[in-house]
């Protein structure tokens, strides 16, 4: 899939350096919400800084509270054919644990992220 480099407004919000903020970044991109606002809300929900990642449970609950639908795509290959058109937040689970991994936004089969997972 094609990659459109997008930090979700992270740099514009004054954040610099390397980080594990994929949950915040993907939500900001998908919803159009301000990165700093999402960062703050996810931090409160997880009771820690989202800079180093948060549980997928926190992300799922945050999105559910905003009427986002969750579909469990277990064992589905990450490809354009497996995703609908429109805005989708994808959780690419780690091989070790479904609770960890990487979140990214895909819009009309184009990855919007800072790297191509």
CSV table of C-alpha atoms in Angstrom, one decimal:
chain,number,residue,atom,x,y,z
A,1,UNK,CA,0.0,0.0,0.0
A,2,UNK,CA,1.1,3.6,-0.6
A,3,UNK,CA,2.3,5.7,2.3
A,4,UNK,CA,1.3,9.3,3.0
A,5,UNK,CA,3.7,10.6,5.7
A,6,UNK,CA,1.6,12.1,8.4
A,7,UNK,CA,2.4,12.7,12.1
A,8,UNK,CA,-1.1,13.7,13.0
A,9,UNK,CA,-0.1,17.1,14.1
A,10,UNK,CA,2.5,16.0,16.5
A,11,UNK,CA,5.3,18.3,15.4
A,12,UNK,CA,2.9,21.3,15.1
A,13,UNK,CA,1.8,20.6,18.7
A,14,UNK,CA,5.4,21.1,19.8
A,15,UNK,CA,6.4,17.5,20.4
A,16,UNK,CA,9.8,16.4,19.2
A,17,UNK,CA,12.1,13.3,19.4
A,18,UNK,CA,11.4,9.6,19.0
A,19,UNK,CA,8.3,8.2,20.7
A,20,UNK,CA,5.8,5.3,20.7
A,21,UNK,CA,2.8,7.5,20.2
A,22,UNK,CA,1.1,5.5,17.4
A,23,UNK,CA,-2.3,5.3,19.3
A,24,UNK,CA,-2.4,9.1,19.7
A,25,UNK,CA,-1.1,9.7,16.2
A,26,UNK,CA,-3.6,7.3,14.5
A,27,UNK,CA,-6.6,8.7,16.4
A,28,UNK,CA,-5.6,12.3,15.6
A,29,UNK,CA,-5.3,11.5,11.9
A,30,UNK,CA,-8.5,9.5,11.7
A,31,UNK,CA,-10.7,11.8,13.6
A,32,UNK,CA,-9.2,15.2,12.7
A,33,UNK,CA,-8.9,16.0,16.4
A,34,UNK,CA,-6.0,18.0,17.7
A,35,UNK,CA,-3.0,15.9,18.5
A,36,UNK,CA,-2.3,17.6,21.9
A,37,UNK,CA,-6.0,17.1,22.9
A,38,UNK,CA,-5.9,13.4,22.0
A,39,UNK,CA,-2.5,13.0,23.8
A,40,UNK,CA,-4.0,14.6,27.0
A,41,UNK,CA,-7.2,12.5,26.9
A,42,UNK,CA,-5.4,9.2,26.2
A,43,UNK,CA,-2.9,10.1,29.0
A,44,UNK,CA,-5.7,10.6,31.5
A,45,UNK,CA,-7.5,7.4,30.4
A,46,UNK,CA,-4.3,5.3,30.7
A,47,UNK,CA,-3.0,7.1,33.8
A,48,UNK,CA,0.4,7.5,32.2
A,49,UNK,CA,2.1,9.3,29.4
A,50,UNK,CA,1.1,8.0,26.0
A,51,UNK,CA,4.6,8.9,24.8
A,52,UNK,CA,5.8,5.3,25.3
A,53,UNK,CA,2.6,3.6,24.1
A,54,UNK,CA,-0.6,2.6,25.7
A,55,UNK,CA,-2.7,-0.6,26.0
A,56,UNK,CA,-4.9,-1.4,23.0
A,57,UNK,CA,-7.7,-1.6,25.5
A,58,UNK,CA,-7.4,2.1,26.2
A,59,UNK,CA,-7.5,2.9,22.5
A,60,UNK,CA,-10.5,0.7,21.9
A,61,UNK,CA,-12.4,2.2,24.8
A,62,UNK,CA,-11.5,5.8,23.8
A,63,UNK,CA,-12.7,5.2,20.2
A,64,UNK,CA,-15.9,3.3,21.4
A,65,UNK,CA,-16.8,6.4,23.5
A,66,UNK,CA,-16.7,8.4,20.2
A,67,UNK,CA,-18.9,5.9,18.3
A,68,UNK,CA,-16.2,4.2,16.4
A,69,UNK,CA,-17.0,0.6,15.5
A,70,UNK,CA,-14.5,-2.1,16.4
A,71,UNK,CA,-14.2,-5.1,14.1
A,72,UNK,CA,-11.9,-8.0,15.1
A,73,UNK,CA,-9.9,-8.9,12.1
A,74,UNK,CA,-8.0,-11.7,13.7
A,75,UNK,CA,-5.8,-13.6,11.2
A,76,UNK,CA,-6.5,-11.1,8.4
A,77,UNK,CA,-3.5,-10.1,6.3
A,78,UNK,CA,-2.7,-6.4,6.3
A,79,UNK,CA,-3.5,-5.4,2.7
A,80,UNK,CA,-5.7,-3.1,0.7
A,81,UNK,CA,-8.0,-6.0,-0.2
A,82,UNK,CA,-8.7,-6.7,3.5
A,83,UNK,CA,-9.8,-3.2,4.3
A,84,UNK,CA,-12.9,-1.1,3.3
A,85,UNK,CA,-12.6,2.2,1.7
A,86,UNK,CA,-12.9,5.2,4.0
A,87,UNK,CA,-11.1,5.9,7.2
A,88,UNK,CA,-9.9,2.9,9.2
A,89,UNK,CA,-7.7,2.7,12.3
A,90,UNK,CA,-5.8,-0.6,12.1
A,91,UNK,CA,-4.2,-2.4,15.0
A,92,UNK,CA,-1.4,-4.5,13.8
A,93,UNK,CA,-0.9,-6.8,16.7
A,94,UNK,CA,2.5,-8.0,17.8
A,95,UNK,CA,3.2,-11.7,17.3
A,96,UNK,CA,3.8,-12.0,21.1
A,97,UNK,CA,0.6,-10.3,22.2
A,98,UNK,CA,-2.6,-8.9,20.8
A,99,UNK,CA,-2.5,-6.2,23.4
A,100,UNK,CA,0.6,-4.6,21.9
A,101,UNK,CA,1.7,-3.8,18.4
A,102,UNK,CA,1.2,-0.8,16.1
A,103,UNK,CA,-1.8,1.4,15.3
A,104,UNK,CA,-2.0,3.3,12.1
A,105,UNK,CA,-4.7,5.0,10.0
A,106,UNK,CA,-5.6,3.9,6.5
A,107,UNK,CA,-7.7,6.2,4.4
A,108,UNK,CA,-9.0,4.8,1.1
A,109,UNK,CA,-6.3,2.1,1.1
A,110,UNK,CA,-3.4,4.7,1.7
A,111,UNK,CA,-1.4,4.4,5.0
A,112,UNK,CA,-1.2,7.7,6.9
A,113,UNK,CA,1.6,7.3,9.3
A,114,UNK,CA,5.3,8.2,9.9
A,115,UNK,CA,6.4,4.8,8.5
A,116,UNK,CA,5.1,2.0,6.5
A,117,UNK,CA,4.2,-0.9,8.8
